[in-house]
Coordinates of C-alpha atoms in Angstrom, one line a residue:
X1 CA 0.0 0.0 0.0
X2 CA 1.2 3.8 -0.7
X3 CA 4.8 2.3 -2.8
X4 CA 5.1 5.6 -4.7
X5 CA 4.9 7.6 -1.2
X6 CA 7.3 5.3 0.7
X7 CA 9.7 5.5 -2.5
X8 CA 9.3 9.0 -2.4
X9 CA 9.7 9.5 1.0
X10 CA 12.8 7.6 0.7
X11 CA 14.0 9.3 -2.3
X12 CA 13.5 12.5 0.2
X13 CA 15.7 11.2 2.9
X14 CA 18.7 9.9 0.9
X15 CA 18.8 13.3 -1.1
X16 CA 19.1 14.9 2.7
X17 CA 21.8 12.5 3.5
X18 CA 23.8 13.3 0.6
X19 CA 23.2 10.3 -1.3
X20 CA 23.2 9.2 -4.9
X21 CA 21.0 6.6 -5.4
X22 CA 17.6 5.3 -4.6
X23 CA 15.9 1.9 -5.0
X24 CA 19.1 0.4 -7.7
X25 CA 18.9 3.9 -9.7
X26 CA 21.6 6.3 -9.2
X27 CA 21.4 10.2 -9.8
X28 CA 23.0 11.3 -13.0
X29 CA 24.0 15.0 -14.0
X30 CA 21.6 16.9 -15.8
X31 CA 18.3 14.6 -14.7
X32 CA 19.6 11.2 -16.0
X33 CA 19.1 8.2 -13.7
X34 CA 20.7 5.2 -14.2
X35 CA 20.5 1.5 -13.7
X36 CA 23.0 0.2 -11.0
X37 CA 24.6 -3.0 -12.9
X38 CA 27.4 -4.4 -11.0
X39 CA 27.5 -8.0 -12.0
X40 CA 27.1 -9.7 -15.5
X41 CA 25.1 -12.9 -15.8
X42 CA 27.6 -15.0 -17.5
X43 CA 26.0 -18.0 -16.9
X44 CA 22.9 -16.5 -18.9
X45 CA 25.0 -14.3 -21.3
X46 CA 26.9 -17.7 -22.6
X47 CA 22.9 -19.7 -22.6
X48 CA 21.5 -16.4 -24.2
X49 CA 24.6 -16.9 -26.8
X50 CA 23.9 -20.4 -27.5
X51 CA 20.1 -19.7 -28.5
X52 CA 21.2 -17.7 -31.2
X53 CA 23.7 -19.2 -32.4
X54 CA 21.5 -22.6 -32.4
X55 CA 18.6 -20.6 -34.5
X56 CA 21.4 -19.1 -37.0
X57 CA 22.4 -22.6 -38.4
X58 CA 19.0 -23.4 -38.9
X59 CA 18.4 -20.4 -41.1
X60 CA 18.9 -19.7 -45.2
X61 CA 18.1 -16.2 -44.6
X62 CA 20.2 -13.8 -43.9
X63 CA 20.4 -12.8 -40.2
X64 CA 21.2 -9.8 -38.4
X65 CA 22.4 -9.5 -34.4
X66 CA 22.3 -6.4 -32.7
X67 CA 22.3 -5.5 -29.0
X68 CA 21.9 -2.3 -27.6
X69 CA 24.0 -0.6 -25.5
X70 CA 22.2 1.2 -22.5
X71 CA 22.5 4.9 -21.8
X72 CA 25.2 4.7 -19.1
X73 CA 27.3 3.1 -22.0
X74 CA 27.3 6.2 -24.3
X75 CA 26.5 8.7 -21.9
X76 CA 29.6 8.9 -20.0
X77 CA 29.3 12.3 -19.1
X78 CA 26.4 12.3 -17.1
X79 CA 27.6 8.9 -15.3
X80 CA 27.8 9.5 -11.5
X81 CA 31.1 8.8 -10.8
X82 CA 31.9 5.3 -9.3
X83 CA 28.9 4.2 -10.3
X84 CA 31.1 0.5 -11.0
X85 CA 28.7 -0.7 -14.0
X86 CA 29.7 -3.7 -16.2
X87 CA 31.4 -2.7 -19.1
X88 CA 28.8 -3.5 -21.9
X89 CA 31.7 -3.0 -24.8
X90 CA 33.2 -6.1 -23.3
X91 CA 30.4 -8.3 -23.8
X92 CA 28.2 -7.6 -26.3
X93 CA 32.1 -8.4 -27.8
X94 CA 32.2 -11.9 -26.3
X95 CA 28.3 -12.0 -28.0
X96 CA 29.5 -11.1 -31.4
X97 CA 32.0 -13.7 -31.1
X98 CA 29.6 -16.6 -29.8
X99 CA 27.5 -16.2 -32.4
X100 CA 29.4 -15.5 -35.4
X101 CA 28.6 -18.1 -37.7
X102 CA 28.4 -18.1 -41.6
X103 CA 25.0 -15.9 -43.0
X104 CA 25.0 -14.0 -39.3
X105 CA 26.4 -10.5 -39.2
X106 CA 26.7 -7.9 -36.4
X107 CA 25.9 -4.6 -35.4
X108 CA 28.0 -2.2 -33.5
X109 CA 25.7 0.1 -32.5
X110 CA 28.2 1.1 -29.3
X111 CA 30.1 3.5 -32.5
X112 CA 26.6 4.4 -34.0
X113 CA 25.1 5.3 -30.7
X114 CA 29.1 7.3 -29.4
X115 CA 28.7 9.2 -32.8
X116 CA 25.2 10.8 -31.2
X117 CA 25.7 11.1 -27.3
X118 CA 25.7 14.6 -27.2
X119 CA 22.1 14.6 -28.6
X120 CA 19.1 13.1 -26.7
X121 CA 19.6 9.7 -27.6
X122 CA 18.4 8.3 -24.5
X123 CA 15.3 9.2 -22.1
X124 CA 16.6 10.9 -18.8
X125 CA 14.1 8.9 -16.5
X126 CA 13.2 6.1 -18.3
X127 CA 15.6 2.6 -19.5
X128 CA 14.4 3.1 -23.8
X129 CA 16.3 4.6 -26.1
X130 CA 14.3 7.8 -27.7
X131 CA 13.0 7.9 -30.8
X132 CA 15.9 9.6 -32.1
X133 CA 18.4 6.6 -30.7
X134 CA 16.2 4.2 -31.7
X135 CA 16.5 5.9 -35.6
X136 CA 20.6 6.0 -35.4
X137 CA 19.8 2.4 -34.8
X138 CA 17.8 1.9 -37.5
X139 CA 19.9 4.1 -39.9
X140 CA 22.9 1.2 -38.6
X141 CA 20.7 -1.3 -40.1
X142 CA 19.5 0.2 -43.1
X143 CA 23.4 0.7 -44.1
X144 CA 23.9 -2.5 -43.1
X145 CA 21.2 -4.3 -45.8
X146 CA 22.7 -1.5 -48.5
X147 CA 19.1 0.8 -47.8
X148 CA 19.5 4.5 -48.3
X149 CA 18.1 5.6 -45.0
X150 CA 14.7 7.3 -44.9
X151 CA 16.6 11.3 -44.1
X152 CA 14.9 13.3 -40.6
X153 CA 14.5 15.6 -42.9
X154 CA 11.6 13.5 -44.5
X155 CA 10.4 12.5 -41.1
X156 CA 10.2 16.1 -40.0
X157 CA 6.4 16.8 -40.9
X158 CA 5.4 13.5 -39.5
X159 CA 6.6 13.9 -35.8
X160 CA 4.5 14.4 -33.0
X161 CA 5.3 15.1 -29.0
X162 CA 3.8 13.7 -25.8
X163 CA 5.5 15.5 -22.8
X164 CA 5.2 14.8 -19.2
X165 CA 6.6 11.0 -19.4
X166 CA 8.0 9.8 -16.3
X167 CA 9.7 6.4 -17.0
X168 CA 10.5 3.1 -15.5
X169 CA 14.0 4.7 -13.8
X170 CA 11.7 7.1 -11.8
X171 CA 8.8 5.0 -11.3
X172 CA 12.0 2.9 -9.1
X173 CA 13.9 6.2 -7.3
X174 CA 10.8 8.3 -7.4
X175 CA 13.4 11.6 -7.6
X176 CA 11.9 14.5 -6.2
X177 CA 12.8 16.9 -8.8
X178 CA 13.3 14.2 -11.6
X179 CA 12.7 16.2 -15.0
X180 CA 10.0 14.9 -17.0
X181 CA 10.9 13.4 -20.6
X182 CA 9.4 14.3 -24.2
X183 CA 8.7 11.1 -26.0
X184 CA 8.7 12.0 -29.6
X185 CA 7.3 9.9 -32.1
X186 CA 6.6 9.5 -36.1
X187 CA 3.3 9.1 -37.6
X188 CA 4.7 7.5 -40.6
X189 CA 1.6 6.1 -42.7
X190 CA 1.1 2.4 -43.1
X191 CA -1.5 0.1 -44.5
X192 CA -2.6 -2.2 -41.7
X193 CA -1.2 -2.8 -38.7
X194 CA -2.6 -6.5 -36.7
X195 CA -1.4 -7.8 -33.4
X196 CA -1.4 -11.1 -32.7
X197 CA -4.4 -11.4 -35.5
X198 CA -6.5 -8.4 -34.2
X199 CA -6.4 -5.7 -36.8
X200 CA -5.4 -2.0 -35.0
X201 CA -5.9 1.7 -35.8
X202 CA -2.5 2.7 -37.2
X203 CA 1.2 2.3 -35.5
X204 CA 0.3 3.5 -32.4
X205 CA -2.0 3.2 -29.0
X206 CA -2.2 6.5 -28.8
X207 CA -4.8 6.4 -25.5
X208 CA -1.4 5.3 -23.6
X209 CA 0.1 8.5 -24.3
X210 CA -2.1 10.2 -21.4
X211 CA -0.9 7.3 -19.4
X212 CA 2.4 6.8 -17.2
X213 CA 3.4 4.0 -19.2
X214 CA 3.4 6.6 -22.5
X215 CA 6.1 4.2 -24.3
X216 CA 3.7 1.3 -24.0
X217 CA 2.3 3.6 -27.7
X218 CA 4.4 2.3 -29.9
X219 CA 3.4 -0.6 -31.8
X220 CA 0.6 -1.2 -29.2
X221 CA 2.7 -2.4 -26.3
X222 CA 4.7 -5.6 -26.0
X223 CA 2.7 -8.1 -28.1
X224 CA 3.2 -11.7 -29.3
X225 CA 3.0 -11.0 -33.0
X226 CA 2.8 -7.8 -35.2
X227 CA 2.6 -7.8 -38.9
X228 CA 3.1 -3.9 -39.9
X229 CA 2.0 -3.6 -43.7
X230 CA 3.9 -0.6 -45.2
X231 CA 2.7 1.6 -47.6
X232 CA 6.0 3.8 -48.3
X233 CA 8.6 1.1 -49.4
X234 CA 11.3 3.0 -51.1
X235 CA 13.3 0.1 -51.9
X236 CA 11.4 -2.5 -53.6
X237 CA 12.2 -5.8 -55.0
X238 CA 10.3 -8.3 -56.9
X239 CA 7.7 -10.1 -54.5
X240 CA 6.6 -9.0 -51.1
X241 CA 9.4 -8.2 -49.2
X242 CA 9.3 -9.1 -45.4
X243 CA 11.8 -8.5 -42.5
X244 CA 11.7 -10.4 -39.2
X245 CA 12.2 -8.7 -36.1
X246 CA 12.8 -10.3 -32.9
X247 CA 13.0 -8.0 -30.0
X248 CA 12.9 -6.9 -26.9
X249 CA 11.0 -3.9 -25.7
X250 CA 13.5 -1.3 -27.7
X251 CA 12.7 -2.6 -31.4
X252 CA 9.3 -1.4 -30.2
X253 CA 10.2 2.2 -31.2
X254 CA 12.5 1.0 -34.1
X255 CA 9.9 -1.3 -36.1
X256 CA 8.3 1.7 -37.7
X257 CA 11.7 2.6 -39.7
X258 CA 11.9 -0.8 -41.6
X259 CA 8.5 0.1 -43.4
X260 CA 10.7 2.2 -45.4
X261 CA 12.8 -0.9 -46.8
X262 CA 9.8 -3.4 -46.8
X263 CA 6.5 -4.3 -47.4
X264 CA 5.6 -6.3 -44.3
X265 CA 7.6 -6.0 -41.0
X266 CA 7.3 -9.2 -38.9
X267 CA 8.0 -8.2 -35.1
X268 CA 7.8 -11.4 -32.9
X269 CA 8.4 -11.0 -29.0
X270 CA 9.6 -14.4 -27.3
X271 CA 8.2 -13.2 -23.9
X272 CA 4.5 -13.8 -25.4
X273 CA 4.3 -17.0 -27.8
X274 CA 4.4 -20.1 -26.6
X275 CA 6.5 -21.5 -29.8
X276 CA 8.1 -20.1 -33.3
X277 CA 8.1 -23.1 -35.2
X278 CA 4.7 -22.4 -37.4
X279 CA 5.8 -18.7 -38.1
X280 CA 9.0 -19.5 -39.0
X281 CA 8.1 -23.0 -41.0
X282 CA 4.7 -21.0 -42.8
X283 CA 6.5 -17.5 -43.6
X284 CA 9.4 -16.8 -46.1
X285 CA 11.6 -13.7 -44.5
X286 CA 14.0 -11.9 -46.9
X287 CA 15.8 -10.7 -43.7
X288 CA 15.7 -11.5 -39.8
X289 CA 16.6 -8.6 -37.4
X290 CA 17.4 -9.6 -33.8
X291 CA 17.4 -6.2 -31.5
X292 CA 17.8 -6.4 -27.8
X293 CA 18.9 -4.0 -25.6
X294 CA 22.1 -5.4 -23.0
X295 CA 20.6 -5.5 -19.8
X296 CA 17.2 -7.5 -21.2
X297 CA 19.5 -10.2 -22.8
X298 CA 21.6 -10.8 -20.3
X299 CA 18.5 -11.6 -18.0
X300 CA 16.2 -13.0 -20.4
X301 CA 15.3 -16.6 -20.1
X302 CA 12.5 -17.0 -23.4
X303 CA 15.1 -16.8 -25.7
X304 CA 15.2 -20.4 -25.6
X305 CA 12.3 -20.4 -28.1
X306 CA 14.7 -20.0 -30.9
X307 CA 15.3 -24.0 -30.7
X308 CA 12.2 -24.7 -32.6

C-alpha cells in the first residue's frame, strides 16, 4: 500500500543525506538516472549466446544480431562517478564472437550510438532509447542491408510530441525533482497494422500517451506477433518483401523505420508466444533482425524459443 509515497519519501531522505542513489537507480548529471549494474550474468549471457547461435544454423536467410547498448554506456558524461557498472563494450564483444557463424552478421551500435551522445539519444528517466536513438539504430541497419536511410529531414512533418513522461528509472527512485521526458514519435503512414491477428488503428495506441506507461504507444505495447503492412517502401524488389524482427521492448520504437525498406515488418516478441516453429516454417523472411537492448539479454530466459 502507498509504494510511490514510501519511495518517495525515501528518495526525500537519501537526497538529505547526501546520497546518490535510490531503490538500484543512481542520480546522474543533468536529470539522468541510471540503472546500478554491478554483476554480469555470464552463466545467462553464454545460454543467451547459444540460442542464437542454435537458431542461425538453422536459417537460409540472412540474419542480423544487434544489441543495444544502454545509456550509461554512451553517456559517459552524465555517469555519477563510481557508479562501478559492467562494461557492456566487453560483452556484447564476447556475444558477437559466440554467435558468429556463416550468414550472421553484427551490429555495432556502441560506435553508431558514441557518434550521437551529445544529442538526446536516451530518455533521462526512463531505461528506452528515444526515438531519435532508436532511428541511429535503424539508420545502422539500413546501411547494413545497403538501404539508403529514410533522411529526418523527411520524417520532420510526421513527428509528434507527448511531454510529461516519467519512466520506469523514476517510477524505481521516485526523484523529487526528476525532469520529465518528451517522448517523440513519427506518424509514418502504413497500411494495416494486426497484433497477434486483431487488426489495430495505425502504429500507435495513442490512448497510452495520457498514461504513465506513454512508451507502451508504440506498436501497441509488447505483443506476441505484429505484422506492420507498409505503404511507403522506397526500396522495392520483386515479390513481397518481409523483414523479421525479434525484440525486446527497444525494437518497439524501431519497427516503424523498416517500413521504409519493406513491405511487411514481422515483429515477434519471445516473452508472449508459446513456440516459433509455425511462423518460422509458414513464412518466407527476406531478412531477420534480432534487437535487444544489454541488460534485457543478459537476464532474459525466453530466448530459448529459438530452438524450434
Amino acid at each position: 500500500a502507498a509504494r510511490d509515497s514510501w519511495i518517495t519519501l525515501k528518495s526525500l531522505a537519501e537526497s538529505a543525506a547526501a546520497k546518490i542513489e535510490n531503490n538500484g537507480i543512481a542520480y546522474g548529471k543533468e536529470g539522468y538516472l541510471f540503472e546500478k549494474t554491478p554483476v554480469a550474468d555470464q552463466e545467462r549471457l553464454e545460454k543467451n549466446n547459444g540460442f542464437i547461435q542454435a537458431f542461425a544454423e538453422k536459417q537460409d536467410t540472412p540474419l542480423t544480431v544487434a544489441i543495444a547498448p544502454n545509456a550509461y554506456e554512451i553517456l559517459t558524461d552524465f555517469v555519477p562517478t563510481g557508479l562501478g557498472n559492467v562494461p557492456q563494450a566487453d560483452y556484447i564483444r564476447q556475444t558477437y564472437q559466440q554467435t558468429a557463424v556463416p550468414g550472421v552478421s553484427h551490429l555495432d551500435l556502441i560506435t553508431a550510438m558514441s557518434a550521437h551522445s551529445g544529442e538526446y539519444i536516451y530518455y533521462r528517466t526512463d531505461h528506452h532509447w528515444t526515438t531519435l536513438g532508436a532511428y541511429y539504430a535503424y539508420a545502422d541497419y539500413a546501411r547494413s542491408k545497403g538501404f539508403q536511410p529514410v533522411p529526418l529531414s523527411r520524417l520532420q512533418p510526421l513527428l509528434a510530441h507527448a511531454e510529461g513522461f516519467y519512466g520506469t528509472h523514476y517510477s524505481k527512485a521516485k526523484l523529487f525533482n526528476a525532469k520529465s521526458d518528451v517522448l517523440d514519435y513519427y506518424d509514418i503512414p502504413v497500411a494495416s497494422v494486426t497484433v497477434n491477428g486483431e487488426e489495430k488503428g495505425g502504429l500507435y495506441d495513442l490512448e497510452k500517451l495520457a498514461t504513465r506507461d506513454k512508451y507502451a504507444a508504440f506498436i501497441w505495447g509488447n505483443n506476441g506477433v505484429t505484422v506492420i503492412k507498409s505503404q511507403n517502401n522506397t526500396s522495392p524488389k520483386q515479390g513481397t518483401s518481409r523483414v523479421l524482427l525479434i525484440k525486446d521492448s527497444y525494437g518497439n520504437s524501431l519497427a516503424p523505420f523498416l517500413t521504409y525498406h519493406y513491405d511487411e515488418v514481422w515483429v515477434l516478441d519471445l516473452r508472449f508466444v508459446q513456440t516459433i516453429g509455425d511462423l518460422m516454417t509458414q513464412n518466407q523472411f527476406d531478412d531477420i533482425f534480432i534487437l535487444y537492448n544489454f541488460a534485457s539479454y543478459m537476464q532474459d530466459t525466453n530466448l530459448a524459443k529459438l530452438r524450434y
